PDB file of C-alpha atoms in Angstrom:
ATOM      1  CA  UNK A   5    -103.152 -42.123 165.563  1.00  0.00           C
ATOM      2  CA  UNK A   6    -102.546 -44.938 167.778  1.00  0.00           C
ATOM      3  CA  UNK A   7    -104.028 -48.524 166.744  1.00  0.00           C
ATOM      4  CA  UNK A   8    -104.422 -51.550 168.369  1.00  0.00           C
ATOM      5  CA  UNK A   9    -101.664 -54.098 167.014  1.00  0.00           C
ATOM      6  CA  UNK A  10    -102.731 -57.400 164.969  1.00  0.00           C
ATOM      7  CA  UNK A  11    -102.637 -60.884 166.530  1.00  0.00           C
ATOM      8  CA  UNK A  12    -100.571 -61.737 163.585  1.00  0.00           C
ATOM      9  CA  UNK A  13     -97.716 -59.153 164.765  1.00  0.00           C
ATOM     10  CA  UNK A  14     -97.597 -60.838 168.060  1.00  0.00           C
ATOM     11  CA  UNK A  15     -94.269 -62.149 169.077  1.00  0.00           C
ATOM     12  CA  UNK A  16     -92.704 -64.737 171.369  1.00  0.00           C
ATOM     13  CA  UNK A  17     -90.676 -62.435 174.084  1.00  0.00           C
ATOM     14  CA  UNK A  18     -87.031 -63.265 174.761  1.00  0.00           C
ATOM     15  CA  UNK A  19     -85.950 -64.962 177.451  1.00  0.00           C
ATOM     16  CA  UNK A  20     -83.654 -62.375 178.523  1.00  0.00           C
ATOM     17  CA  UNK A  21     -85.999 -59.381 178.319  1.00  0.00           C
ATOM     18  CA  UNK A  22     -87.574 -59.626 182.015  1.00  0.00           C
ATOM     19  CA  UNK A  23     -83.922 -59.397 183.251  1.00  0.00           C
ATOM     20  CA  UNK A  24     -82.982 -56.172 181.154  1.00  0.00           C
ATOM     21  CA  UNK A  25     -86.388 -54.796 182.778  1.00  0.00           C
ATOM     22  CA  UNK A  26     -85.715 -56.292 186.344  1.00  0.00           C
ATOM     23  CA  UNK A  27     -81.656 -54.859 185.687  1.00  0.00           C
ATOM     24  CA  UNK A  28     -83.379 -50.951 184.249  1.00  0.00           C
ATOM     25  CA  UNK A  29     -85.718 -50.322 187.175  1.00  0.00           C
ATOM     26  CA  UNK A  30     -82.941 -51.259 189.868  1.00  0.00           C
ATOM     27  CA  UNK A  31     -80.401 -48.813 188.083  1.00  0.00           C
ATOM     28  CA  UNK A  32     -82.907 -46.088 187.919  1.00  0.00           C
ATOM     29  CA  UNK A  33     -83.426 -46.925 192.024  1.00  0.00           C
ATOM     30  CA  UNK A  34     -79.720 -46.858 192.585  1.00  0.00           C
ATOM     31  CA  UNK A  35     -78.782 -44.058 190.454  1.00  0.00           C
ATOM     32  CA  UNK A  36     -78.962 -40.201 191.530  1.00  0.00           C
ATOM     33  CA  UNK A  37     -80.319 -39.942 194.730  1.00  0.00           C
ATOM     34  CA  UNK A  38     -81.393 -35.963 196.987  1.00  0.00           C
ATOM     35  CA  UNK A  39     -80.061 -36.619 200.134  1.00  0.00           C
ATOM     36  CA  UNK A  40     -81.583 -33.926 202.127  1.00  0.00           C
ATOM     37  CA  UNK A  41     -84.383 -34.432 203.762  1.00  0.00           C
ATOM     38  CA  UNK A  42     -85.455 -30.813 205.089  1.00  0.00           C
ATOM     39  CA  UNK A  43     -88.376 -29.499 202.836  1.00  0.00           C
ATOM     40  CA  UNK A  44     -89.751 -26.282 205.490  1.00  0.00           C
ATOM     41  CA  UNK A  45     -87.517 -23.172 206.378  1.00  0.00           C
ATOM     42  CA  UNK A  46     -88.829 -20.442 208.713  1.00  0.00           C
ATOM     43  CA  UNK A  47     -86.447 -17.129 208.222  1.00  0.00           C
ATOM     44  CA  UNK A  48     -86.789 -13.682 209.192  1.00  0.00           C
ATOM     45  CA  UNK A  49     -86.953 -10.793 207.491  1.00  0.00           C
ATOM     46  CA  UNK A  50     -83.414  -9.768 206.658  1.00  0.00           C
ATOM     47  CA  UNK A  51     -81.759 -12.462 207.289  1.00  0.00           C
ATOM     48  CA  UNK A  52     -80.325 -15.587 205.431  1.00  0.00           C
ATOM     49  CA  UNK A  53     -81.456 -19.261 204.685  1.00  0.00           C
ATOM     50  CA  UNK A  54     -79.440 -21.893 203.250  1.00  0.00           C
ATOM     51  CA  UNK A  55     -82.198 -24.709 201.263  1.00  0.00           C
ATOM     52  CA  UNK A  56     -80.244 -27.613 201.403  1.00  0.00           C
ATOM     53  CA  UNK A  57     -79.729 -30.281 198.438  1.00  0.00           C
ATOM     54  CA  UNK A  58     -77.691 -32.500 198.403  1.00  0.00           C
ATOM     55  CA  UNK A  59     -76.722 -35.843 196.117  1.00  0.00           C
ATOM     56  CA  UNK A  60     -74.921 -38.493 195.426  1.00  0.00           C
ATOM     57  CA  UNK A  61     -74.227 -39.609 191.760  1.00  0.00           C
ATOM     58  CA  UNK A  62     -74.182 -43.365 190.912  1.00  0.00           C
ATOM     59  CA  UNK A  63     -71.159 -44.549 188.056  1.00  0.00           C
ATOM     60  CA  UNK A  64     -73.655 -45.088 185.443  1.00  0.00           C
ATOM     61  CA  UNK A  65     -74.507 -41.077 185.287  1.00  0.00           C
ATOM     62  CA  UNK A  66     -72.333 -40.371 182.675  1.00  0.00           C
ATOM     63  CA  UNK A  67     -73.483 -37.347 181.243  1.00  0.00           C
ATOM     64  CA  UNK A  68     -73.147 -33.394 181.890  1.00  0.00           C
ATOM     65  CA  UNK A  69     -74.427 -32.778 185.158  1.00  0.00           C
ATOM     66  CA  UNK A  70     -77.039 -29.788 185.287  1.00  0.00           C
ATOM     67  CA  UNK A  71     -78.968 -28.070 187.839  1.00  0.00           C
ATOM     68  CA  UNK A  72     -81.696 -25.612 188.229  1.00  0.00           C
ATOM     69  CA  UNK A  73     -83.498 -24.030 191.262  1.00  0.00           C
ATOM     70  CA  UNK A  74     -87.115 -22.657 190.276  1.00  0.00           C
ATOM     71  CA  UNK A  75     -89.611 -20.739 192.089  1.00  0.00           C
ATOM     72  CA  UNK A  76     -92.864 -22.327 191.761  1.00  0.00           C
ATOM     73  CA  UNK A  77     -95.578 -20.124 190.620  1.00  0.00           C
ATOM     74  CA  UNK A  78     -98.335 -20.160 192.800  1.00  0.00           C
ATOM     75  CA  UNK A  79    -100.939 -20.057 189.440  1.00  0.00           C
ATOM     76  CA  UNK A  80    -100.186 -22.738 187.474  1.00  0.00           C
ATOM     77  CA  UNK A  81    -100.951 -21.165 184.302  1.00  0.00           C
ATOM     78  CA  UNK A  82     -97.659 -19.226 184.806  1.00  0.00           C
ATOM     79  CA  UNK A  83     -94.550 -20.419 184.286  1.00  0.00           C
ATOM     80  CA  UNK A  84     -92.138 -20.970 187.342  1.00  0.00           C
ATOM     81  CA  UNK A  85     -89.011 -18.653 187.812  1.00  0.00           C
ATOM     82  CA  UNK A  86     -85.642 -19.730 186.714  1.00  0.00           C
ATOM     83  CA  UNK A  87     -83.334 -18.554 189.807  1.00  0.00           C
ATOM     84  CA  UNK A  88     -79.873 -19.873 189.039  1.00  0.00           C
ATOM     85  CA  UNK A  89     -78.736 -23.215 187.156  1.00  0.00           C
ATOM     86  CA  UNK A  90     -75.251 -25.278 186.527  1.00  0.00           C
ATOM     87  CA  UNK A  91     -74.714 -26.747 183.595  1.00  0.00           C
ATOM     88  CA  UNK A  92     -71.201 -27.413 181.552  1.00  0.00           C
ATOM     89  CA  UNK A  93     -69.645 -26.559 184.568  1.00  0.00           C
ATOM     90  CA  UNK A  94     -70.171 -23.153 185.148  1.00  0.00           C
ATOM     91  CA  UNK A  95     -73.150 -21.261 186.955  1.00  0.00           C
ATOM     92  CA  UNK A  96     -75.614 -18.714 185.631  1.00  0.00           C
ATOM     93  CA  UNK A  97     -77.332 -16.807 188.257  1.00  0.00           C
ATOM     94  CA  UNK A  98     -80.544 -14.426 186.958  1.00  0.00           C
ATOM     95  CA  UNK A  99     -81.389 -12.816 189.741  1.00  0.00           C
ATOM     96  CA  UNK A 100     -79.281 -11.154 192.829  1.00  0.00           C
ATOM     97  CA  UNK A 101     -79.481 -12.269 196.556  1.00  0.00           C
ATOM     98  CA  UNK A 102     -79.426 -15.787 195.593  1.00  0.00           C
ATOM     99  CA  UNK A 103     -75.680 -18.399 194.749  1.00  0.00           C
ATOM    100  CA  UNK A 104     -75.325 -21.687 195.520  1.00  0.00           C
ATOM    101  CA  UNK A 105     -74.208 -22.464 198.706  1.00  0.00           C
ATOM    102  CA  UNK A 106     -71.183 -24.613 197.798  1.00  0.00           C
ATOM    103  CA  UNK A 107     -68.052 -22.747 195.143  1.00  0.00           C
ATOM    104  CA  UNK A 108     -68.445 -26.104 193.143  1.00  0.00           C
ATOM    105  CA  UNK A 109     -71.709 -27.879 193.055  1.00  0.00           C
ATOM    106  CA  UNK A 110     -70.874 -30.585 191.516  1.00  0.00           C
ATOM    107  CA  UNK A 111     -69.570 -32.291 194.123  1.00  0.00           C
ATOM    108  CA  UNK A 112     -72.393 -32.893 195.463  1.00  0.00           C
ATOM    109  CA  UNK A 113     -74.029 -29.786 196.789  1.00  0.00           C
ATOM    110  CA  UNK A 114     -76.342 -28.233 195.207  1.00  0.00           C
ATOM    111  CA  UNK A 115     -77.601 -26.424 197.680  1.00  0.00           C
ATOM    112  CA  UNK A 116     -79.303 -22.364 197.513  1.00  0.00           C
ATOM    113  CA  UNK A 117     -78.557 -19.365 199.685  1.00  0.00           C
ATOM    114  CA  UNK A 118     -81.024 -16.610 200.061  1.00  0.00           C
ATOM    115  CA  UNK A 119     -79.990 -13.688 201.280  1.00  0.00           C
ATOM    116  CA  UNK A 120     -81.269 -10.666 202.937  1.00  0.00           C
ATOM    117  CA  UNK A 121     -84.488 -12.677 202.434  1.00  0.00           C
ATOM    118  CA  UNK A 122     -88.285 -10.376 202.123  1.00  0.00           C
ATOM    119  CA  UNK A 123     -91.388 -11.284 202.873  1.00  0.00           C
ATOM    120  CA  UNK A 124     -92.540 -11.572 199.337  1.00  0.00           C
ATOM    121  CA  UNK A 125     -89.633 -14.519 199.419  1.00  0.00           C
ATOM    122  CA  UNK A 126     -92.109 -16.933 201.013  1.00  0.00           C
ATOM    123  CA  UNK A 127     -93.174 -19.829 198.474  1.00  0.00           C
ATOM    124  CA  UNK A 128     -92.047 -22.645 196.842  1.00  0.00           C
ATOM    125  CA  UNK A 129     -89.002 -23.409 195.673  1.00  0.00           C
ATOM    126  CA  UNK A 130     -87.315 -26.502 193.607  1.00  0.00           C
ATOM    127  CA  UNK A 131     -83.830 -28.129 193.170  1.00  0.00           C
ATOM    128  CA  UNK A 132     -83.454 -30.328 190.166  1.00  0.00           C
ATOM    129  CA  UNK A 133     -80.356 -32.358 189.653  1.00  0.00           C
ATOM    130  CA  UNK A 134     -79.608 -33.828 186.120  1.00  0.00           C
ATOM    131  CA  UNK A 135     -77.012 -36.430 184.973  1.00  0.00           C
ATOM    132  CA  UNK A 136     -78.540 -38.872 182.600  1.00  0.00           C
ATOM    133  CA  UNK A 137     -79.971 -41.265 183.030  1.00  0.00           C
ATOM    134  CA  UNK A 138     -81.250 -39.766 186.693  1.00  0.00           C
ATOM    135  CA  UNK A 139     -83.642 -36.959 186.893  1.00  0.00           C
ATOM    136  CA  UNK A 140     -84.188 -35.982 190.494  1.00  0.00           C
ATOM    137  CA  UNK A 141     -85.825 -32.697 192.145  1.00  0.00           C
ATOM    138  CA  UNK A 142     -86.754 -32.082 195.428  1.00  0.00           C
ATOM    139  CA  UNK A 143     -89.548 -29.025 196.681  1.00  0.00           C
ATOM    140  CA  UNK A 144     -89.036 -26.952 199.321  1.00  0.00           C
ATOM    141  CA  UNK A 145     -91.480 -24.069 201.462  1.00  0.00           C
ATOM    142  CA  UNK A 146     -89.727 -20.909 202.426  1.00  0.00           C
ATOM    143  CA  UNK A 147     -92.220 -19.084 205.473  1.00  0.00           C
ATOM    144  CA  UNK A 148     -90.801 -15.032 205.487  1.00  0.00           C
ATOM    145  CA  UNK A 149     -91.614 -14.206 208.901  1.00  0.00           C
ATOM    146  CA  UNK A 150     -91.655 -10.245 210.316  1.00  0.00           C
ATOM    147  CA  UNK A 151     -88.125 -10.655 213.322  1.00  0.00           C
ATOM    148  CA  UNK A 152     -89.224 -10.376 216.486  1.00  0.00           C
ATOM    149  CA  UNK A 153     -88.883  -7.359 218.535  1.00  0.00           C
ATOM    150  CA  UNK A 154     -86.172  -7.791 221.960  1.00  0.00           C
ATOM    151  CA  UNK A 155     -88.664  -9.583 224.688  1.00  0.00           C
ATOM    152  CA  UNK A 156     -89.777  -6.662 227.442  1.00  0.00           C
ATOM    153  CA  UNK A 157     -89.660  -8.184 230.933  1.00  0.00           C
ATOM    154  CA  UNK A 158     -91.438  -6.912 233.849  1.00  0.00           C
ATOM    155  CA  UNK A 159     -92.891  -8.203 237.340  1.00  0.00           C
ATOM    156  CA  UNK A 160     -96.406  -7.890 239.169  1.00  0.00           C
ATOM    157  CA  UNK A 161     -96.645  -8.057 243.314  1.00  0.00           C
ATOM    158  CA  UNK A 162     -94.087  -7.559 245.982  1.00  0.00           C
ATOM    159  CA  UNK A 163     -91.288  -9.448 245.572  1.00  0.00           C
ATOM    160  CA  UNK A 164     -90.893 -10.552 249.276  1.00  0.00           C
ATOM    161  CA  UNK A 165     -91.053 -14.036 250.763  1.00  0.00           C
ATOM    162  CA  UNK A 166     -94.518 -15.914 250.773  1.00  0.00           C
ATOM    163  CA  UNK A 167     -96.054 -14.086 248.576  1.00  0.00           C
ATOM    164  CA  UNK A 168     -96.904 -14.659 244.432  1.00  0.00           C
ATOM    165  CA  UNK A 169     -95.101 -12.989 241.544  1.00  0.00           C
ATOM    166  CA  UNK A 170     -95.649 -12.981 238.009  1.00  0.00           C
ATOM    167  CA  UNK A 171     -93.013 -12.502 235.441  1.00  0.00           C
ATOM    168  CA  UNK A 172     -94.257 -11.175 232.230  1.00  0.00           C
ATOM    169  CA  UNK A 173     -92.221 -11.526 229.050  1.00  0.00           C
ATOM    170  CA  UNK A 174     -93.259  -9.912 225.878  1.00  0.00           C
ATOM    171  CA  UNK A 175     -92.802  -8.110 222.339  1.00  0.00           C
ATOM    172  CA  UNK A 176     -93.876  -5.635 220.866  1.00  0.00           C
ATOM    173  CA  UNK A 177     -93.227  -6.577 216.609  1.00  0.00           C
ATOM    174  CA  UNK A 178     -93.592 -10.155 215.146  1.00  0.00           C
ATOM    175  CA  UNK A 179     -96.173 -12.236 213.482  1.00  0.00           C
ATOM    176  CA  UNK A 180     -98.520 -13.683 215.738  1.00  0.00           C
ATOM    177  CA  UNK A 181     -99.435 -16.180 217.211  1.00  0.00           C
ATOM    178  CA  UNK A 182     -95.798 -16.043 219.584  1.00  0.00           C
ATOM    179  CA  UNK A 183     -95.487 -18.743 221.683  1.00  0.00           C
ATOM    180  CA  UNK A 184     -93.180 -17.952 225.312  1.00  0.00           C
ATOM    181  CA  UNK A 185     -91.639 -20.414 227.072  1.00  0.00           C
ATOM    182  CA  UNK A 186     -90.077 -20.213 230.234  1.00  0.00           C
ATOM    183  CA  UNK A 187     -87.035 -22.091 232.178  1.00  0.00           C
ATOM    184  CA  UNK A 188     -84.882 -22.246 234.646  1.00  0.00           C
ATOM    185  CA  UNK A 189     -81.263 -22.417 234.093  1.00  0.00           C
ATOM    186  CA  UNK A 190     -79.229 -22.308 237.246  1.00  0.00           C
ATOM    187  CA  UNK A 191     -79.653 -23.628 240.858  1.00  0.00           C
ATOM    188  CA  UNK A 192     -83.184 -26.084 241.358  1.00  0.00           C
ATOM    189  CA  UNK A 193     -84.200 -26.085 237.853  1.00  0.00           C
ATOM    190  CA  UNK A 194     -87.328 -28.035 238.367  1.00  0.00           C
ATOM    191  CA  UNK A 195     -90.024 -25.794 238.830  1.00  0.00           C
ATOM    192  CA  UNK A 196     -92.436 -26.605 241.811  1.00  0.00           C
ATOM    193  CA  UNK A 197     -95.312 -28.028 240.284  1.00  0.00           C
ATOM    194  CA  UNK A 198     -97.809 -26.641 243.185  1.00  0.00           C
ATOM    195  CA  UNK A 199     -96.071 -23.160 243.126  1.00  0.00           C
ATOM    196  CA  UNK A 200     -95.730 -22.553 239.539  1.00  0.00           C
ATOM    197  CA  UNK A 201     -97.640 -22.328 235.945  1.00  0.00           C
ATOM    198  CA  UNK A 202     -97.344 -20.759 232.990  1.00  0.00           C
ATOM    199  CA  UNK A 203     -98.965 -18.786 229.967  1.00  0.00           C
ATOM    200  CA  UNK A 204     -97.470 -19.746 226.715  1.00  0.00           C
ATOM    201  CA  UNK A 205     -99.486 -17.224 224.315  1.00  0.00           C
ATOM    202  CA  UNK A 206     -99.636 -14.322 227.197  1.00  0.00           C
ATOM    203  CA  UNK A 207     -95.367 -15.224 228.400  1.00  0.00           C
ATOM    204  CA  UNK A 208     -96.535 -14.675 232.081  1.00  0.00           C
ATOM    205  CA  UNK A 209     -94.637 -17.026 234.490  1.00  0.00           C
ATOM    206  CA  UNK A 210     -96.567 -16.943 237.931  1.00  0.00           C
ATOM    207  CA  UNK A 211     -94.512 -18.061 241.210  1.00  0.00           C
ATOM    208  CA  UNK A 212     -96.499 -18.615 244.039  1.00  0.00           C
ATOM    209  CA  UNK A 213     -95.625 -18.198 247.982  1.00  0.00           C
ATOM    210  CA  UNK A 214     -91.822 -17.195 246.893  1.00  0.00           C
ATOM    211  CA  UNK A 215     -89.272 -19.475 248.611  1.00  0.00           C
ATOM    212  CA  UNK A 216     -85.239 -18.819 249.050  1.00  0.00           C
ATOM    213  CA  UNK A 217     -85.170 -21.550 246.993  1.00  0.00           C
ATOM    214  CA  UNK A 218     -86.489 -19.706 243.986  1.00  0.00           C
ATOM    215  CA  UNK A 219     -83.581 -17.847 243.289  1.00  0.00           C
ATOM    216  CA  UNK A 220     -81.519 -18.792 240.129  1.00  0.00           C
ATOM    217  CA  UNK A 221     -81.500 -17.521 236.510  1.00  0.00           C
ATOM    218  CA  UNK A 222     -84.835 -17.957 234.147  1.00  0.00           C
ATOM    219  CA  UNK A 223     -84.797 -18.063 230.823  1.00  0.00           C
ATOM    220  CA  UNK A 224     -88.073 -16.424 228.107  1.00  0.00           C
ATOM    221  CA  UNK A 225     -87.672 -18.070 224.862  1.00  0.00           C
ATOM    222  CA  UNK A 226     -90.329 -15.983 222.107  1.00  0.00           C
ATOM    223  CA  UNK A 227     -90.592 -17.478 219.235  1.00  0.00           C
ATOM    224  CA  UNK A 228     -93.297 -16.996 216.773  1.00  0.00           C
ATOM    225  CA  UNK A 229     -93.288 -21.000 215.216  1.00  0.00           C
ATOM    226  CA  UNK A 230     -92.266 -24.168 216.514  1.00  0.00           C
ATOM    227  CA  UNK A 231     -88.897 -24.728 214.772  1.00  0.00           C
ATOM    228  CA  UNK A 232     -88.068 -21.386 212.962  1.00  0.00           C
ATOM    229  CA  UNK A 233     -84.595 -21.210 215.659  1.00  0.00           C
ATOM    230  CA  UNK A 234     -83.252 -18.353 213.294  1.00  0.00           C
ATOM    231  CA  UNK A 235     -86.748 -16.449 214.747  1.00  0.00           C
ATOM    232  CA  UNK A 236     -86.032 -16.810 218.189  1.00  0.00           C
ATOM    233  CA  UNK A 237     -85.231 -14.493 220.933  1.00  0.00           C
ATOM    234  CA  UNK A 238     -84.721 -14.654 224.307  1.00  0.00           C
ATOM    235  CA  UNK A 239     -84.364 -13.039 227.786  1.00  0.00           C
ATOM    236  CA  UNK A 240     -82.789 -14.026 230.916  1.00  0.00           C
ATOM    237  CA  UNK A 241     -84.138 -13.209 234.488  1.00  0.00           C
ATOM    238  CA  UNK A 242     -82.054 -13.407 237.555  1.00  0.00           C
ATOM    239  CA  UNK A 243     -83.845 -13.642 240.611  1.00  0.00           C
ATOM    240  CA  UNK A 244     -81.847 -14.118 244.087  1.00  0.00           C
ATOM    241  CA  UNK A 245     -83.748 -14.116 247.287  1.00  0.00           C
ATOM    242  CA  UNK A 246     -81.703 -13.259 250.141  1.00  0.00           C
ATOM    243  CA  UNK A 247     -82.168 -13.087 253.947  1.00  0.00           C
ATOM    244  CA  UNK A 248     -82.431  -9.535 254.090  1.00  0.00           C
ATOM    245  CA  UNK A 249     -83.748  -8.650 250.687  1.00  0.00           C
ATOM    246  CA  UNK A 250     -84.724  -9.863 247.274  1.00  0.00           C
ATOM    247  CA  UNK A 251     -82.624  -9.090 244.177  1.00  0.00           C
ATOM    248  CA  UNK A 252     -84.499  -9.048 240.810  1.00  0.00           C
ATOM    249  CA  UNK A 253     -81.817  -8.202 238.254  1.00  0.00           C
ATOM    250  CA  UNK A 254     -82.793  -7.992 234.251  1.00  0.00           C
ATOM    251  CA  UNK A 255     -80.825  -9.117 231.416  1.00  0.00           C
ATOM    252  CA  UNK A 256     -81.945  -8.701 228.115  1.00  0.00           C
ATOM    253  CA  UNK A 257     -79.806  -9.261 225.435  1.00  0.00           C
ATOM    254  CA  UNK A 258     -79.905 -11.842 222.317  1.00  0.00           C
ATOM    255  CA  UNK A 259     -77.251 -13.101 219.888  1.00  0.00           C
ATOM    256  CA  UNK A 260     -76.617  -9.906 218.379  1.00  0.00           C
ATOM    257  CA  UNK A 261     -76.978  -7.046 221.119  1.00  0.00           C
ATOM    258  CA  UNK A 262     -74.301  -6.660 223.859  1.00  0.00           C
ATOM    259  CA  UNK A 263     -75.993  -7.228 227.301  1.00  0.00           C
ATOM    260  CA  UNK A 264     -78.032  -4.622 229.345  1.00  0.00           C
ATOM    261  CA  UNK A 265     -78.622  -5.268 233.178  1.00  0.00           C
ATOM    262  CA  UNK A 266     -80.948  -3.401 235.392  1.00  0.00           C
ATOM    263  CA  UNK A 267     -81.177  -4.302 239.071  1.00  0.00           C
ATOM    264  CA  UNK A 268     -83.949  -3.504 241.781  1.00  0.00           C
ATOM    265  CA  UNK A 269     -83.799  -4.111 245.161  1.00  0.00           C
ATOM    266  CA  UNK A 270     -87.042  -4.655 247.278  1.00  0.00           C
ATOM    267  CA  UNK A 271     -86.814  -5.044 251.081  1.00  0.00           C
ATOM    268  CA  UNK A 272     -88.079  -8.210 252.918  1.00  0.00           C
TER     269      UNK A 272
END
């Protein structure tokens, strides 16, 4: 039981004790510091995320340096799950598809690779770095996404001069919402504002009263969030309008797959 102390046991503080306070709460500020600053990862199925954390150690953490990942249970009357942890310098990993990114983490990565990552990987995850006296951890969220499928391109109207076209790129797998975006990548790569628009959730890119001055390369971007880049793929459209006929040649190809081209010609 705790009590309430007696005037009589009151004391006159030392000078010097405001300074060993002042002195303890700028070492503790100064001391082991995450340096990463990342805390959201988008992946797709299958394929690999590194969750970065890094540190820097200060010269008054003097002891054994430890660290432990966790995945944080999402009821909190369970216990998280241990995933891998450092400590007297060597590593003990419980589970497979996971190490840590760096051969010696104590140098000041502590960073996790998943790999071959499934949708029931998606949570919360936590990197805690020990050397006493600093005690830091940093939480991270993991978003599983389904890959996108390879973008299907097609085209609506006669391709001939003066008239409108629509360009439709679009897939078939992949969590939804997937936002399209469409550019151009060669020749005039401003699109004319009174000629063109776009549909970002539908990927239809409508050109209208087609000019010479149209032809170049377009790029479809599909991506299914705003900064997962590892769930991204894209299509390229060539579209040369000549004096005799129009040339609408498709590429489709991403990182991965070698590069497919089919060409139609359409008189003018």
């Amino acid at each position: 039981m705790f009590r309430e102390a007696s005037p009589k046991s009151h004391r006159r503080i030392p000078w010097f004790w405001p300074i060993f306070i002042v002195s303890t709460i700028l070492t503790s500020t100064c001391g082991l510091n995450i340096t990463s600053s990342l805390s959201r990862y988008y992946v797709a199925r299958g394929d690999s995320v590194s969750l970065k954390c890094e540190f820097n150690l200060a010269p008054e953490d003097l002891c054994h340096l430890e660290i432990e990942w966790f995945l944080k249970s999402a009821d909190i009357r369970e216990e998280d799950k241990p995933l891998i942890w450092y400590v007297n310098d060597r590593i003990h990993n419980r589970y497979y598809g996971c190490h840590f990114s760096s051969l010696d983490p104590q140098d000041g990565d502590a960073s996790l690779t998943l790999k071959d990552v499934k949708l029931t990987d998606t949570g919360t995850y936590q990197c805690k770095v020990k050397k006493a006296p600093g005690n830091k951890s940093k939480i991270m969220q993991v978003m599983v996404m389904e890959k996108i499928s390879k973008p299907e391109c097609g085209i609506s109207g006669d391709v001939k001069l003066g008239n409108k076209l629509r360009v439709n790129c679009s897939v078939l797998q992949g969590d939804r919402p997937i936002q399209f975006h469409w550019k151009k990548i060669t020749g005039d790569r401003l699109f004319p504002e009174n000629r063109t628009h776009f549909d970002s959730i539908q990927g239809d890119l409508y050109i209208n009263d087609l000019q010479a001055t149209d032809s170049g390369t377009y790029r479809c971007t599909a991506a299914n969030c705003d900064d997962c880049m590892n769930v991204v793929l894209k299509s390229w459209i060539q579209l040369e309008v000549l004096s005799s006929e129009v040339v609408l040649v498709f590429l489709k190809r991403n990182s991965v797959d070698s590069t497919s081209v089919t060409a139609a010609k359409m008189s003018v």
